[in-house]
Short mmCIF file of C-alpha atoms and ligand atoms in Angstrom, two decimals:
data_model
loop_
_atom_site.label_atom_id
_atom_site.label_comp_id
_atom_site.label_asym_id
_atom_site.label_seq_id
_atom_site.Cartn_x
_atom_site.Cartn_y
_atom_site.Cartn_z
CA MET A 139 -22.46 -19.61 16.31
CA SER A 140 -24.29 -20.75 13.08
CA THR A 141 -26.95 -18.56 11.47
CA PRO A 142 -29.99 -19.85 9.73
CA SER A 143 -30.61 -19.14 6.01
CA HIS A 144 -34.08 -17.70 6.62
CA GLN A 145 -35.88 -15.76 9.33
CA GLU A 146 -39.17 -14.07 10.05
CA ALA A 147 -39.60 -10.23 9.60
CA LEU A 148 -42.43 -7.80 9.68
CA PHE A 149 -42.79 -6.16 6.34
CA LEU A 150 -44.72 -3.06 5.28
CA GLU A 151 -45.58 -4.37 1.81
CA ALA A 152 -46.33 -1.20 -0.07
CA LYS A 153 -46.71 2.48 0.43
CA GLN A 154 -49.61 3.14 2.86
CA GLY A 155 -50.08 -0.76 2.37
CA GLN A 156 -50.41 -3.83 4.64
CA TRP A 157 -48.19 -5.13 7.38
CA ALA A 158 -47.19 -8.85 7.08
CA VAL A 159 -45.00 -11.12 9.10
CA ARG A 160 -43.41 -13.47 6.74
CA THR A 161 -40.17 -15.43 5.96
CA THR A 162 -37.22 -13.82 4.29
CA GLU A 163 -33.60 -14.68 3.66
CA LEU A 164 -30.93 -13.36 5.97
CA ARG A 165 -28.77 -10.78 4.36
CA LYS A 166 -24.97 -11.67 3.97
CA PRO A 167 -22.77 -9.18 5.78
CA GLY A 168 -20.57 -6.93 3.52
CA PRO A 169 -17.31 -5.48 4.60
CA GLY A 170 -17.63 -3.68 7.87
CA ASP A 171 -21.05 -5.25 8.70
CA ILE A 172 -22.18 -7.46 11.60
CA VAL A 173 -25.01 -9.88 11.83
CA VAL A 174 -26.96 -9.72 15.12
CA LYS A 175 -29.42 -12.13 16.42
CA VAL A 176 -32.09 -9.61 17.44
CA GLU A 177 -33.49 -10.22 21.02
CA ALA A 178 -35.48 -7.00 21.40
CA ALA A 179 -36.56 -4.13 19.37
CA ALA A 180 -38.42 -0.89 20.38
CA LEU A 181 -41.21 0.84 18.60
CA GLY A 182 -40.74 4.43 17.66
CA GLY A 183 -43.28 7.05 16.59
CA VAL A 184 -42.16 7.05 13.04
CA GLU A 185 -43.19 3.60 11.81
CA ARG A 186 -47.01 4.28 12.12
CA LYS A 187 -46.47 7.73 10.44
CA ILE A 188 -44.74 6.02 7.48
CA GLN A 189 -47.51 3.52 7.18
CA ALA A 190 -50.40 6.12 7.60
CA TRP A 191 -48.96 8.96 5.54
CA GLY A 192 -46.71 7.37 3.04
CA ILE A 193 -43.74 9.55 3.99
CA LEU A 194 -39.97 9.08 4.03
CA ILE A 195 -39.62 5.66 2.56
CA THR A 196 -39.91 4.98 -1.15
CA GLU A 197 -38.57 1.56 -1.61
CA TYR A 198 -41.02 -1.22 -0.81
CA PRO A 199 -41.57 -3.83 0.62
CA THR A 200 -39.65 -2.47 3.55
CA ILE A 201 -38.71 -3.42 7.12
CA LEU A 202 -38.95 -0.70 9.60
CA GLY A 203 -37.70 -0.31 13.16
CA LEU A 204 -34.82 1.98 14.25
CA ASP A 205 -33.83 0.51 17.69
CA GLY A 206 -32.64 -3.10 18.47
CA ALA A 207 -30.45 -5.09 20.70
CA GLY A 208 -29.10 -8.62 20.54
CA THR A 209 -26.03 -10.81 20.18
CA VAL A 210 -23.49 -10.67 17.41
CA VAL A 211 -23.48 -13.94 15.50
CA GLU A 212 -21.32 -13.18 12.54
CA LEU A 213 -18.74 -10.72 11.35
CA GLY A 214 -18.17 -9.09 7.89
CA GLU A 215 -14.70 -8.64 6.56
CA GLY A 216 -12.62 -6.11 8.33
CA VAL A 217 -14.67 -5.90 11.55
CA THR A 218 -12.24 -5.75 14.53
CA THR A 219 -14.40 -3.88 17.04
CA PHE A 220 -16.65 -6.82 17.91
CA VAL A 221 -16.41 -10.50 18.47
CA VAL A 222 -19.01 -13.18 17.98
CA GLY A 223 -21.05 -13.38 21.22
CA ASP A 224 -20.85 -9.65 22.08
CA ARG A 225 -24.15 -8.24 23.48
CA VAL A 226 -24.95 -4.96 21.44
CA THR A 227 -27.49 -2.21 20.97
CA PHE A 228 -27.75 -0.91 17.40
CA HIS A 229 -29.58 1.44 14.91
CA GLY A 230 -31.58 0.12 12.15
CA ASN A 231 -30.38 0.78 8.55
CA TRP A 232 -32.39 3.68 7.31
CA ASP A 233 -31.07 5.54 4.34
CA THR A 234 -32.82 8.90 4.38
CA ILE A 235 -31.53 9.96 1.06
CA ALA A 236 -32.52 6.73 -0.82
CA GLY A 237 -35.72 6.34 1.15
CA ALA A 238 -34.85 2.64 1.90
CA SER A 239 -34.95 0.88 5.22
CA TYR A 240 -33.70 -2.46 6.49
CA GLY A 241 -34.77 -1.98 10.06
CA THR A 242 -34.94 -3.90 13.39
CA PHE A 243 -38.30 -5.62 13.03
CA LEU A 244 -36.64 -8.85 12.05
CA GLN A 245 -34.81 -11.77 13.73
CA TYR A 246 -31.36 -11.32 12.35
CA PHE A 247 -30.16 -7.89 11.51
CA THR A 248 -27.31 -7.21 9.16
CA GLY A 249 -25.86 -3.72 9.11
CA SER A 250 -22.75 -1.58 9.75
CA ALA A 251 -20.73 -2.24 12.90
CA GLN A 252 -20.18 1.58 13.03
CA PHE A 253 -23.80 2.04 14.52
CA ALA A 254 -23.61 -0.63 17.17
CA VAL A 255 -22.38 -0.39 20.75
CA LYS A 256 -21.43 -3.15 23.24
CA ILE A 257 -23.57 -3.32 26.28
CA PRO A 258 -22.71 -4.66 29.73
CA ASP A 259 -24.25 -7.86 31.01
CA SER A 260 -26.13 -5.80 33.72
CA ILE A 261 -28.20 -4.12 30.99
CA SER A 262 -31.19 -6.25 29.59
CA PHE A 263 -31.71 -6.43 25.84
CA GLU A 264 -35.14 -4.91 26.44
CA ALA A 265 -33.54 -1.87 28.12
CA ALA A 266 -30.76 -1.57 25.49
CA SER A 267 -33.26 -1.60 22.65
CA THR A 268 -34.68 1.67 23.94
CA VAL A 269 -31.59 3.57 23.67
CA HIS A 270 -30.49 4.67 20.21
CA LEU A 271 -33.37 6.76 18.72
CA GLY A 272 -34.29 8.44 21.94
CA VAL A 273 -30.75 9.53 22.97
CA ALA A 274 -29.93 10.42 19.36
CA THR A 275 -32.93 12.59 18.95
CA ALA A 276 -32.50 14.36 22.16
CA ALA A 277 -28.69 14.80 21.76
CA PHE A 278 -28.43 15.68 18.03
CA SER A 279 -31.03 18.46 18.14
CA ILE A 280 -29.24 20.16 21.02
CA TYR A 281 -25.49 19.42 20.39
CA ASN A 282 -24.88 18.71 16.74
CA GLN A 283 -22.54 21.65 15.88
CA ALA A 284 -22.25 20.84 12.13
CA ASP A 285 -23.01 23.99 10.15
CA SER A 286 -26.43 23.08 8.48
CA ALA A 287 -27.57 20.68 11.37
CA PRO A 288 -31.06 21.37 12.70
CA SER A 289 -29.77 21.97 16.23
CA ALA A 290 -29.26 24.54 18.93
CA LYS A 291 -25.54 23.88 18.60
CA TYR A 292 -24.62 23.66 22.28
CA LEU A 293 -21.42 21.89 23.21
CA ALA A 294 -22.13 18.18 24.06
CA PRO A 295 -21.43 17.30 27.69
CA TRP A 296 -19.30 14.22 26.56
CA LEU A 297 -16.95 16.38 24.67
CA PRO A 298 -14.05 18.24 26.27
CA GLY A 299 -15.31 21.44 28.01
CA GLY A 300 -18.89 20.48 27.59
CA ARG A 301 -19.71 18.96 31.00
CA GLY A 302 -21.31 21.50 33.30
CA LYS A 303 -20.96 24.36 30.64
CA TYR A 304 -24.64 25.14 30.79
CA ALA A 305 -25.35 24.45 34.46
CA GLY A 306 -27.99 26.78 35.75
CA LYS A 307 -29.12 27.84 32.22
CA PRO A 308 -32.93 27.42 31.91
CA ILE A 309 -34.57 25.01 29.48
CA VAL A 310 -38.19 24.38 29.12
CA ILE A 311 -39.32 20.88 27.99
CA LEU A 312 -42.88 20.45 26.82
CA GLY A 313 -43.78 16.80 26.81
CA GLY A 314 -41.02 15.76 29.07
CA GLY A 315 -43.00 12.53 29.65
CA THR A 316 -42.54 11.27 26.08
CA SER A 317 -39.89 8.62 25.68
CA HIS A 318 -37.37 10.79 24.05
CA GLY A 319 -38.32 13.81 26.15
CA GLN A 320 -37.14 11.77 29.15
CA TYR A 321 -33.67 11.72 27.69
CA VAL A 322 -33.69 15.44 26.97
CA THR A 323 -34.50 16.02 30.67
CA GLN A 324 -31.42 13.84 31.53
CA ILE A 325 -28.83 15.38 29.44
CA THR A 326 -29.51 19.14 29.55
CA GLY A 327 -28.85 19.73 33.25
CA GLY A 328 -31.22 22.33 34.30
CA PRO A 329 -34.81 23.64 34.11
CA VAL A 330 -35.36 30.19 28.14
CA GLU A 331 -33.16 30.40 25.55
CA LEU A 332 -33.89 26.83 24.80
CA VAL A 333 -37.32 25.26 24.45
CA TYR A 334 -37.67 21.52 23.59
CA ASP A 335 -41.23 20.61 22.50
CA ALA A 336 -41.27 16.88 22.50
CA VAL A 337 -44.99 16.74 21.44
CA SER A 338 -45.10 19.54 18.89
CA THR A 339 -48.79 19.54 18.32
CA ALA A 340 -51.41 22.47 18.41
CA ALA A 341 -51.63 21.65 22.10
CA THR A 342 -48.04 22.53 22.78
CA LEU A 343 -46.54 24.55 19.76
CA PRO A 344 -47.95 28.04 20.53
CA PHE A 345 -46.65 27.76 24.10
CA ALA A 346 -43.08 26.60 22.92
CA LEU A 347 -42.87 29.39 20.50
CA ALA A 348 -44.22 31.99 22.88
CA LEU A 349 -41.87 30.86 25.65
CA THR A 350 -38.78 31.11 23.70
CA ALA A 351 -36.65 34.23 24.06
CA PRO A 352 -35.63 36.23 21.07
CA GLY A 353 -32.30 34.87 19.85
CA GLY A 354 -33.33 31.46 21.31
CA ASN A 355 -33.83 28.02 19.87
CA VAL A 356 -37.07 26.04 19.72
CA ILE A 357 -36.73 22.34 18.98
CA VAL A 358 -39.74 20.57 17.39
CA VAL A 359 -40.35 16.90 16.72
CA GLN A 360 -42.92 17.00 13.93
CA PHE A 361 -43.59 19.24 10.81
CA THR A 362 -44.31 22.63 11.89
CA PRO A 363 -46.75 24.92 9.92
CA GLU A 364 -44.76 27.33 7.64
CA GLU A 365 -46.43 30.42 9.05
CA LEU A 366 -45.48 29.63 12.51
CA ILE A 367 -41.89 29.10 11.46
CA ALA A 368 -41.95 32.33 9.51
CA GLN A 369 -43.44 34.28 12.56
CA ALA A 370 -40.80 32.70 14.84
CA GLN A 371 -37.94 33.71 12.47
CA LYS A 372 -39.45 37.30 12.32
CA ASP A 373 -39.19 37.32 16.10
CA GLY A 374 -35.49 36.25 15.95
CA LYS A 375 -36.14 32.63 17.16
CA ALA A 376 -34.75 29.53 15.37
CA VAL A 377 -36.82 26.61 14.78
CA HIS A 378 -35.10 23.15 14.46
CA MET A 379 -36.87 19.91 13.49
CA VAL A 380 -35.16 16.97 15.21
CA HIS A 381 -33.55 14.13 13.22
CA GLY A 382 -32.45 11.29 15.33
CA VAL A 383 -31.07 9.00 12.70
CA PHE A 384 -27.36 8.12 13.19
CA ARG A 385 -26.91 7.17 9.45
CA THR A 386 -27.82 10.65 8.02
CA PRO A 387 -24.47 12.21 6.97
CA ILE A 388 -25.21 15.44 9.01
CA ASN A 389 -25.29 13.30 12.13
CA HIS A 390 -22.10 11.28 11.43
CA GLU A 391 -19.59 13.36 13.52
CA ILE A 392 -21.71 13.97 16.56
CA GLY A 393 -23.15 10.49 16.36
CA GLY A 394 -19.69 8.91 16.26
CA THR A 395 -18.50 10.77 19.44
CA LEU A 396 -21.74 9.86 21.16
CA LEU A 397 -21.54 6.16 20.33
CA TRP A 398 -17.91 6.06 21.44
CA LYS A 399 -18.92 7.52 24.77
CA LEU A 400 -22.22 5.75 25.14
CA PRO A 401 -20.99 2.58 27.12
CA GLU A 402 -19.31 4.91 29.66
CA LEU A 403 -22.44 7.20 29.92
CA LEU A 404 -24.63 4.07 30.49
CA ASN A 405 -22.30 2.52 32.89
CA SER A 406 -21.88 5.69 35.06
CA GLY A 407 -25.61 6.28 35.01
CA ASP A 408 -25.15 9.72 33.28
CA ILE A 409 -27.81 8.18 30.94
CA LYS A 410 -30.30 6.03 32.80
CA LEU A 411 -32.40 3.35 31.41
CA GLY A 412 -35.80 2.62 32.85
CA ASP A 413 -36.70 0.52 35.76
CA LEU A 414 -38.81 1.12 38.78
CA LEU A 415 -36.56 3.97 39.83
CA TYR A 416 -35.57 5.51 36.55
CA PRO A 417 -37.24 7.08 33.62
CA ASN A 418 -37.43 5.60 30.21
CA ARG A 419 -39.33 2.55 31.39
CA TRP A 420 -40.46 -0.17 28.79
CA GLU A 421 -43.32 -2.57 28.34
CA VAL A 422 -42.82 -5.89 26.51
CA LEU A 423 -45.65 -6.56 24.03
CA PRO A 424 -46.71 -10.23 23.78
CA GLY A 425 -46.33 -12.05 20.38
CA GLY A 426 -42.91 -11.01 19.25
CA LEU A 427 -43.18 -9.62 15.52
CA ASN A 428 -46.90 -10.25 15.64
CA GLY A 429 -47.20 -7.78 18.58
CA ILE A 430 -45.83 -4.80 16.72
CA VAL A 431 -48.83 -3.57 14.63
CA GLY A 432 -51.00 -3.63 17.79
CA GLY A 433 -48.43 -1.58 19.67
CA LEU A 434 -48.23 0.92 16.85
CA GLU A 435 -52.03 1.23 17.00
CA ARG A 436 -51.97 1.92 20.66
CA MET A 437 -49.49 4.68 20.00
CA LYS A 438 -51.68 6.18 17.39
CA ASN A 439 -54.71 6.08 19.86
CA ASP A 440 -52.68 7.84 22.67
CA GLN A 441 -52.90 4.64 24.85
CA VAL A 442 -49.21 4.62 25.71
CA SER A 443 -48.02 6.75 28.73
CA GLY A 444 -44.54 7.21 29.82
CA VAL A 445 -43.20 3.89 28.48
CA LYS A 446 -41.42 2.59 25.36
CA LEU A 447 -43.00 -0.45 23.79
CA VAL A 448 -40.56 -3.24 23.13
CA VAL A 449 -40.97 -6.71 21.51
CA ARG A 450 -38.89 -9.83 21.75
CA LEU A 451 -38.00 -10.88 18.24
CA GLN A 452 -37.26 -14.57 18.87
CA GLU A 453 -40.73 -15.14 20.21
CA THR A 454 -42.89 -16.57 17.53
CA ASP A 455 -46.37 -16.42 19.16
N1 LIG B 152 -37.75 13.13 13.71
C1 LIG B 152 -37.21 12.36 14.58
O1 LIG B 152 -36.13 12.04 14.33
C2 LIG B 152 -37.98 11.85 15.81
C3 LIG B 152 -37.40 10.99 16.58
C4 LIG B 152 -38.06 10.52 17.77
C5 LIG B 152 -39.35 11.01 18.00
N2 LIG B 152 -39.89 11.82 17.13
C6 LIG B 152 -41.33 12.36 17.32
O2 LIG B 152 -41.37 12.82 18.64
C7 LIG B 152 -42.65 12.61 19.14
C8 LIG B 152 -42.65 11.92 20.63
O3 LIG B 152 -41.94 10.61 20.40
P1 LIG B 152 -41.66 9.70 21.62
O4 LIG B 152 -41.34 8.40 21.01
O5 LIG B 152 -40.69 10.33 22.55
O6 LIG B 152 -43.19 9.78 22.22
P2 LIG B 152 -44.06 8.76 23.05
O7 LIG B 152 -43.29 8.47 24.30
O8 LIG B 152 -44.68 7.68 22.38
O9 LIG B 152 -45.14 9.80 23.44
C9 LIG B 152 -46.20 9.56 24.31
C10 LIG B 152 -46.27 10.52 25.43
O10 LIG B 152 -46.60 11.71 24.89
C11 LIG B 152 -47.25 12.45 25.95
N3 LIG B 152 -48.09 13.55 25.42
C12 LIG B 152 -48.92 13.44 24.50
N4 LIG B 152 -49.60 14.62 24.26
C13 LIG B 152 -49.04 15.67 25.14
C14 LIG B 152 -49.28 16.93 25.43
N5 LIG B 152 -50.27 17.65 24.75
N6 LIG B 152 -48.58 17.53 26.46
C15 LIG B 152 -47.59 16.82 27.18
N7 LIG B 152 -47.39 15.32 26.99
C16 LIG B 152 -48.06 14.84 25.94
C17 LIG B 152 -48.09 11.51 26.70
O11 LIG B 152 -48.13 11.89 27.95
P3 LIG B 152 -49.20 11.29 29.09
O12 LIG B 152 -48.68 9.99 29.42
O13 LIG B 152 -49.14 12.37 30.21
O14 LIG B 152 -50.54 11.27 28.27
C18 LIG B 152 -47.31 10.22 26.52
O15 LIG B 152 -46.55 9.78 27.69
C19 LIG B 152 -43.52 11.67 18.17
O16 LIG B 152 -44.34 12.50 17.35
C20 LIG B 152 -42.35 11.07 17.43
O17 LIG B 152 -42.74 10.68 16.06
C21 LIG B 152 -39.31 12.38 16.02
#
């Protein structure tokens, strides 16, 4: 398979600056990298927050997007886990320490093979593009056992001894209709030592904190006012802020085990992707890269209900 020298990508040109679809060179793969022809990418909540608030990213211009799926078209030196032609889902490059992103809102993605997973032919690129961030956010915040991880530190159901370990143990999920909240519902196995607030605004946070038993864990998805955290800690409740980025070092170990098991979890239906019957449905936005900004605007205006917005990156208008 040959790759072109140039591609189209959606850039955020500067901190709190303008979005622009423009031509850019493909990146050459380094050792351990793959190049993927991106067929579908899913919109997350964070891209619009980065643009509006100027947070997290310091290197501009930048290409955002954390979720993608497509076909492997080139292998970097030393890659043995994939062959050209493999269908994969992958996580965008986001270096949380350097504040740099080379994400999935482009036509040819170059990044580490470590964060990609093969997908069976039965799973569409659109469905596959909705997996990484949602599953990682849900899973890491509950199951990451690394010492300083922001997590309830339960044993993951895909690790030895984990499956069924918490059957019957209650959990409250506020905002279970959000995209990643639907993954939380799937992987925790029961309906209050653990409260997961998938919205974490003034509409839900006070309930989340009040519902949590002393000694329990509250998982939040947005920055929580210091005074609420201090009060929760005084009451013996731990507050953890989710972090669903595979590349962040604290997530490497749990992320590695999850990615290794992910094809099996998808094939078995333990993790379900959306269609008419299942949660985590998606909606394709028209216009490829040109459709992303309108989609982010809809998310900002609360005009997205129970679906993940997806774009097809090879569409040009
Ligand atoms: N830090 C991280 O690593 C990370 C990762 C992923 C997500 N997040 C954050 O998590 C939040 C959710 O993300 P997402 O992509 O899963 O969301 P999403 O699917 O875009 O969220 C939209 C959904 O939120 C529901 N909702 C809004 N306000 C609600 C309320 N007061 N009570 C109950 N449901 C409410 C809406 O339900 P209705 O349809 O009923 O209106 C809608 O279906 C975002 O703030 C996102 O930035 C953080």
